[in-house]
């Protein structure tokens, strides 16, 4: 499979009416801004240092490094790091994902075609089907796949030795990985949200690559509304660039940044439409909770997984939502942020 990030816009030259979808364009725009080497990767100092040691040691020994697991919320750089790992090792990257592997046989086919020291990137590894997962344990530990030949009672497994390779797994939900799989990774890097000054550095770098003039205060403004997430920072940068081009003089000034972010409904704290609809539903439809994740997701018309991995980690970190054993609750700050008054707790009324 080709390097996913470099696929960019997929247009068949024989068919000139095919238009790239919004997702393709977004992916191409992202690929253009991806750091290629570890020293271009902004922030995540701890993970960067740990990974750098793992890679340098492996290079020194001339052997494939231990398997690497990268976990953390969407858009923080897991795919980027997987590509960097292959680049730093000077080897090629094979890309697949949990949901793309329907049967254990699909994974066996990928594994048995791996070349020596290749990096196999398995995105959303928590979504691998159980039989594929079991096949992966053995491959990761013993560098072997058992190829099943025949059917029913006559079927037999022929062990096939694999060359040394490195699995890089990425997951937004490390908690869902079964322990035996988690244990087979020699190194786990947990990516956390970025500080505003780190996002500013991401933005300055991206503006340089895009060739647009970005004022220092504009970078700070965009960074503070990017929810600690480089992907969002880059996306907002592109929207501010659009605004500056169409309504301004092309300069990404503080005023341009504020006006553009207003148009795109990104509020002062960086909450977007989904975040606000989750908070609003929690406060106005469920009286501030507690309410279960599934119910909350239905109320905003999203998948529970989207609410849990995309909106919630940031809302929890911002102290707007609390998680309790009985469900999600809105904090006093959530009510204040929405400009609503929190209901008076009944125990103060009657007790
Ligand atoms: N540390 C960083 N420095 C500079 N740019 C970064 C960094 N981390 C991420 N980015 C940018 O953010 C974008 C999103 O990163 P990436 O695709 O690696 O996230 P992800 O963790 O794989 O997300 P998902 O869970 O949705 O797959 C990339 O295109 C890259 O340009
Ligand atoms: Mg990714």
mmCIF file with all atom_site columns, N, CA and C in Angstrom, residues 212-249:
data_model
loop_
_atom_site.group_PDB
_atom_site.id
_atom_site.type_symbol
_atom_site.label_atom_id
_atom_site.label_alt_id
_atom_site.label_comp_id
_atom_site.label_asym_id
_atom_site.label_entity_id
_atom_site.label_seq_id
_atom_site.pdbx_PDB_ins_code
_atom_site.Cartn_x
_atom_site.Cartn_y
_atom_site.Cartn_z
_atom_site.occupancy
_atom_site.B_iso_or_equiv
_atom_site.pdbx_formal_charge
_atom_site.auth_seq_id
_atom_site.auth_comp_id
_atom_site.auth_asym_id
_atom_site.auth_atom_id
_atom_site.pdbx_PDB_model_num
ATOM 1   N N  . UNK A 1 212 ? 2.734   32.239 3.934  1.00 0.00 ? 212 UNK A N  1
ATOM 2   C CA . UNK A 1 212 ? 1.834   33.349 4.286  1.00 0.00 ? 212 UNK A CA 1
ATOM 3   C C  . UNK A 1 212 ? 2.413   34.122 5.470  1.00 0.00 ? 212 UNK A C  1
ATOM 4   N N  . UNK A 1 213 ? 2.268   35.464 5.444  1.00 0.00 ? 213 UNK A N  1
ATOM 5   C CA . UNK A 1 213 ? 2.785   36.276 6.541  1.00 0.00 ? 213 UNK A CA 1
ATOM 6   C C  . UNK A 1 213 ? 1.868   36.187 7.760  1.00 0.00 ? 213 UNK A C  1
ATOM 7   N N  . UNK A 1 214 ? 2.407   35.654 8.858  1.00 0.00 ? 214 UNK A N  1
ATOM 8   C CA . UNK A 1 214 ? 1.597   35.459 10.060 1.00 0.00 ? 214 UNK A CA 1
ATOM 9   C C  . UNK A 1 214 ? 2.149   36.347 11.172 1.00 0.00 ? 214 UNK A C  1
ATOM 10  N N  . UNK A 1 215 ? 1.295   37.285 11.646 1.00 0.00 ? 215 UNK A N  1
ATOM 11  C CA . UNK A 1 215 ? 1.734   38.171 12.733 1.00 0.00 ? 215 UNK A CA 1
ATOM 12  C C  . UNK A 1 215 ? 1.853   37.370 14.028 1.00 0.00 ? 215 UNK A C  1
ATOM 13  N N  . UNK A 1 216 ? 2.784   37.776 14.873 1.00 0.00 ? 216 UNK A N  1
ATOM 14  C CA . UNK A 1 216 ? 3.014   37.088 16.127 1.00 0.00 ? 216 UNK A CA 1
ATOM 15  C C  . UNK A 1 216 ? 1.739   37.003 16.984 1.00 0.00 ? 216 UNK A C  1
ATOM 16  N N  . UNK A 1 217 ? 1.010   38.130 17.086 1.00 0.00 ? 217 UNK A N  1
ATOM 17  C CA . UNK A 1 217 ? -0.209  38.122 17.924 1.00 0.00 ? 217 UNK A CA 1
ATOM 18  C C  . UNK A 1 217 ? -1.281  37.233 17.314 1.00 0.00 ? 217 UNK A C  1
ATOM 19  N N  . UNK A 1 218 ? -1.293  37.145 15.985 1.00 0.00 ? 218 UNK A N  1
ATOM 20  C CA . UNK A 1 218 ? -2.275  36.282 15.327 1.00 0.00 ? 218 UNK A CA 1
ATOM 21  C C  . UNK A 1 218 ? -1.958  34.819 15.649 1.00 0.00 ? 218 UNK A C  1
ATOM 22  N N  . UNK A 1 219 ? -0.672  34.474 15.631 1.00 0.00 ? 219 UNK A N  1
ATOM 23  C CA . UNK A 1 219 ? -0.272  33.104 15.960 1.00 0.00 ? 219 UNK A CA 1
ATOM 24  C C  . UNK A 1 219 ? -0.707  32.770 17.386 1.00 0.00 ? 219 UNK A C  1
ATOM 25  N N  . UNK A 1 220 ? -0.525  33.724 18.295 1.00 0.00 ? 220 UNK A N  1
ATOM 26  C CA . UNK A 1 220 ? -0.908  33.488 19.690 1.00 0.00 ? 220 UNK A CA 1
ATOM 27  C C  . UNK A 1 220 ? -2.424  33.311 19.810 1.00 0.00 ? 220 UNK A C  1
ATOM 28  N N  . UNK A 1 221 ? -3.157  34.124 19.061 1.00 0.00 ? 221 UNK A N  1
ATOM 29  C CA . UNK A 1 221 ? -4.627  34.052 19.117 1.00 0.00 ? 221 UNK A CA 1
ATOM 30  C C  . UNK A 1 221 ? -5.122  32.701 18.573 1.00 0.00 ? 221 UNK A C  1
ATOM 31  N N  . UNK A 1 222 ? -4.578  32.301 17.434 1.00 0.00 ? 222 UNK A N  1
ATOM 32  C CA . UNK A 1 222 ? -5.000  31.020 16.840 1.00 0.00 ? 222 UNK A CA 1
ATOM 33  C C  . UNK A 1 222 ? -4.600  29.868 17.774 1.00 0.00 ? 222 UNK A C  1
ATOM 34  N N  . UNK A 1 223 ? -3.383  29.937 18.311 1.00 0.00 ? 223 UNK A N  1
ATOM 35  C CA . UNK A 1 223 ? -2.915  28.867 19.203 1.00 0.00 ? 223 UNK A CA 1
ATOM 36  C C  . UNK A 1 223 ? -3.845  28.714 20.400 1.00 0.00 ? 223 UNK A C  1
ATOM 37  N N  . UNK A 1 224 ? -4.276  29.835 20.969 1.00 0.00 ? 224 UNK A N  1
ATOM 38  C CA . UNK A 1 224 ? -5.090  29.749 22.184 1.00 0.00 ? 224 UNK A CA 1
ATOM 39  C C  . UNK A 1 224 ? -6.482  29.191 21.903 1.00 0.00 ? 224 UNK A C  1
ATOM 40  N N  . UNK A 1 225 ? -6.858  29.153 20.627 1.00 0.00 ? 225 UNK A N  1
ATOM 41  C CA . UNK A 1 225 ? -8.182  28.609 20.296 1.00 0.00 ? 225 UNK A CA 1
ATOM 42  C C  . UNK A 1 225 ? -8.095  27.260 19.597 1.00 0.00 ? 225 UNK A C  1
ATOM 43  N N  . UNK A 1 226 ? -6.942  26.600 19.681 1.00 0.00 ? 226 UNK A N  1
ATOM 44  C CA . UNK A 1 226 ? -6.747  25.364 18.925 1.00 0.00 ? 226 UNK A CA 1
ATOM 45  C C  . UNK A 1 226 ? -6.890  24.100 19.758 1.00 0.00 ? 226 UNK A C  1
ATOM 46  N N  . UNK A 1 227 ? -7.444  24.224 20.935 1.00 0.00 ? 227 UNK A N  1
ATOM 47  C CA . UNK A 1 227 ? -7.725  23.058 21.773 1.00 0.00 ? 227 UNK A CA 1
ATOM 48  C C  . UNK A 1 227 ? -6.511  22.160 21.958 1.00 0.00 ? 227 UNK A C  1
ATOM 49  N N  . UNK A 1 228 ? -5.363  22.759 22.091 1.00 0.00 ? 228 UNK A N  1
ATOM 50  C CA . UNK A 1 228 ? -4.164  21.981 22.388 1.00 0.00 ? 228 UNK A CA 1
ATOM 51  C C  . UNK A 1 228 ? -3.763  21.008 21.289 1.00 0.00 ? 228 UNK A C  1
ATOM 52  N N  . UNK A 1 229 ? -4.291  21.212 20.069 1.00 0.00 ? 229 UNK A N  1
ATOM 53  C CA . UNK A 1 229 ? -4.178  20.203 19.016 1.00 0.00 ? 229 UNK A CA 1
ATOM 54  C C  . UNK A 1 229 ? -3.565  20.769 17.731 1.00 0.00 ? 229 UNK A C  1
ATOM 55  N N  . UNK A 1 230 ? -2.393  20.280 17.308 1.00 0.00 ? 230 UNK A N  1
ATOM 56  C CA . UNK A 1 230 ? -1.763  20.798 16.088 1.00 0.00 ? 230 UNK A CA 1
ATOM 57  C C  . UNK A 1 230 ? -2.661  20.704 14.851 1.00 0.00 ? 230 UNK A C  1
ATOM 58  N N  . UNK A 1 231 ? -3.404  19.595 14.717 1.00 0.00 ? 231 UNK A N  1
ATOM 59  C CA . UNK A 1 231 ? -4.253  19.489 13.529 1.00 0.00 ? 231 UNK A CA 1
ATOM 60  C C  . UNK A 1 231 ? -5.233  20.652 13.485 1.00 0.00 ? 231 UNK A C  1
ATOM 61  N N  . UNK A 1 232 ? -5.817  20.987 14.636 1.00 0.00 ? 232 UNK A N  1
ATOM 62  C CA . UNK A 1 232 ? -6.782  22.088 14.667 1.00 0.00 ? 232 UNK A CA 1
ATOM 63  C C  . UNK A 1 232 ? -6.070  23.414 14.405 1.00 0.00 ? 232 UNK A C  1
ATOM 64  N N  . UNK A 1 233 ? -4.877  23.585 14.978 1.00 0.00 ? 233 UNK A N  1
ATOM 65  C CA . UNK A 1 233 ? -4.121  24.819 14.750 1.00 0.00 ? 233 UNK A CA 1
ATOM 66  C C  . UNK A 1 233 ? -3.892  25.022 13.251 1.00 0.00 ? 233 UNK A C  1
ATOM 67  N N  . UNK A 1 234 ? -3.448  23.968 12.571 1.00 0.00 ? 234 UNK A N  1
ATOM 68  C CA . UNK A 1 234 ? -3.189  24.079 11.129 1.00 0.00 ? 234 UNK A CA 1
ATOM 69  C C  . UNK A 1 234 ? -4.467  24.349 10.347 1.00 0.00 ? 234 UNK A C  1
ATOM 70  N N  . UNK A 1 235 ? -5.556  23.741 10.797 1.00 0.00 ? 235 UNK A N  1
ATOM 71  C CA . UNK A 1 235 ? -6.820  23.936 10.094 1.00 0.00 ? 235 UNK A CA 1
ATOM 72  C C  . UNK A 1 235 ? -7.285  25.388 10.265 1.00 0.00 ? 235 UNK A C  1
ATOM 73  N N  . UNK A 1 236 ? -7.201  25.897 11.485 1.00 0.00 ? 236 UNK A N  1
ATOM 74  C CA . UNK A 1 236 ? -7.623  27.278 11.713 1.00 0.00 ? 236 UNK A CA 1
ATOM 75  C C  . UNK A 1 236 ? -6.722  28.248 10.947 1.00 0.00 ? 236 UNK A C  1
ATOM 76  N N  . UNK A 1 237 ? -5.445  27.904 10.872 1.00 0.00 ? 237 UNK A N  1
ATOM 77  C CA . UNK A 1 237 ? -4.520  28.755 10.114 1.00 0.00 ? 237 UNK A CA 1
ATOM 78  C C  . UNK A 1 237 ? -4.987  28.882 8.660  1.00 0.00 ? 237 UNK A C  1
ATOM 79  N N  . UNK A 1 238 ? -5.406  27.759 8.088  1.00 0.00 ? 238 UNK A N  1
ATOM 80  C CA . UNK A 1 238 ? -5.863  27.799 6.690  1.00 0.00 ? 238 UNK A CA 1
ATOM 81  C C  . UNK A 1 238 ? -7.137  28.627 6.545  1.00 0.00 ? 238 UNK A C  1
ATOM 82  N N  . UNK A 1 239 ? -8.018  28.548 7.564  1.00 0.00 ? 239 UNK A N  1
ATOM 83  C CA . UNK A 1 239 ? -9.243  29.357 7.494  1.00 0.00 ? 239 UNK A CA 1
ATOM 84  C C  . UNK A 1 239 ? -8.935  30.838 7.640  1.00 0.00 ? 239 UNK A C  1
ATOM 85  N N  . UNK A 1 240 ? -7.974  31.172 8.497  1.00 0.00 ? 240 UNK A N  1
ATOM 86  C CA . UNK A 1 240 ? -7.601  32.581 8.656  1.00 0.00 ? 240 UNK A CA 1
ATOM 87  C C  . UNK A 1 240 ? -6.947  33.079 7.368  1.00 0.00 ? 240 UNK A C  1
ATOM 88  N N  . UNK A 1 241 ? -6.144  32.203 6.757  1.00 0.00 ? 241 UNK A N  1
ATOM 89  C CA . UNK A 1 241 ? -5.538  32.579 5.475  1.00 0.00 ? 241 UNK A CA 1
ATOM 90  C C  . UNK A 1 241 ? -6.620  32.876 4.434  1.00 0.00 ? 241 UNK A C  1
ATOM 91  N N  . UNK A 1 242 ? -7.676  32.034 4.385  1.00 0.00 ? 242 UNK A N  1
ATOM 92  C CA . UNK A 1 242 ? -8.773  32.271 3.440  1.00 0.00 ? 242 UNK A CA 1
ATOM 93  C C  . UNK A 1 242 ? -9.392  33.639 3.685  1.00 0.00 ? 242 UNK A C  1
ATOM 94  N N  . UNK A 1 243 ? -9.652  33.901 4.969  1.00 0.00 ? 243 UNK A N  1
ATOM 95  C CA . UNK A 1 243 ? -10.305 35.180 5.307  1.00 0.00 ? 243 UNK A CA 1
ATOM 96  C C  . UNK A 1 243 ? -9.416  36.344 4.867  1.00 0.00 ? 243 UNK A C  1
ATOM 97  N N  . UNK A 1 244 ? -8.134  36.254 5.185  1.00 0.00 ? 244 UNK A N  1
ATOM 98  C CA . UNK A 1 244 ? -7.206  37.346 4.869  1.00 0.00 ? 244 UNK A CA 1
ATOM 99  C C  . UNK A 1 244 ? -7.127  37.565 3.360  1.00 0.00 ? 244 UNK A C  1
ATOM 100 N N  . UNK A 1 245 ? -7.223  36.459 2.619  1.00 0.00 ? 245 UNK A N  1
ATOM 101 C CA . UNK A 1 245 ? -7.129  36.567 1.166  1.00 0.00 ? 245 UNK A CA 1
ATOM 102 C C  . UNK A 1 245 ? -8.387  37.202 0.564  1.00 0.00 ? 245 UNK A C  1
ATOM 103 N N  . UNK A 1 246 ? -9.562  36.796 1.085  1.00 0.00 ? 246 UNK A N  1
ATOM 104 C CA . UNK A 1 246 ? -10.818 37.245 0.483  1.00 0.00 ? 246 UNK A CA 1
ATOM 105 C C  . UNK A 1 246 ? -11.284 38.582 1.044  1.00 0.00 ? 246 UNK A C  1
ATOM 106 N N  . UNK A 1 247 ? -11.172 38.742 2.366  1.00 0.00 ? 247 UNK A N  1
ATOM 107 C CA . UNK A 1 247 ? -11.725 39.954 2.973  1.00 0.00 ? 247 UNK A CA 1
ATOM 108 C C  . UNK A 1 247 ? -10.663 40.940 3.433  1.00 0.00 ? 247 UNK A C  1
ATOM 109 N N  . UNK A 1 248 ? -9.428  40.471 3.550  1.00 0.00 ? 248 UNK A N  1
ATOM 110 C CA . UNK A 1 248 ? -8.372  41.347 4.066  1.00 0.00 ? 248 UNK A CA 1
ATOM 111 C C  . UNK A 1 248 ? -7.346  41.645 2.985  1.00 0.00 ? 248 UNK A C  1
ATOM 112 N N  . UNK A 1 249 ? -6.128  41.940 3.419  1.00 0.00 ? 249 UNK A N  1
ATOM 113 C CA . UNK A 1 249 ? -5.080  42.269 2.443  1.00 0.00 ? 249 UNK A CA 1
ATOM 114 C C  . UNK A 1 249 ? -4.061  41.139 2.309  1.00 0.00 ? 249 UNK A C  1
#
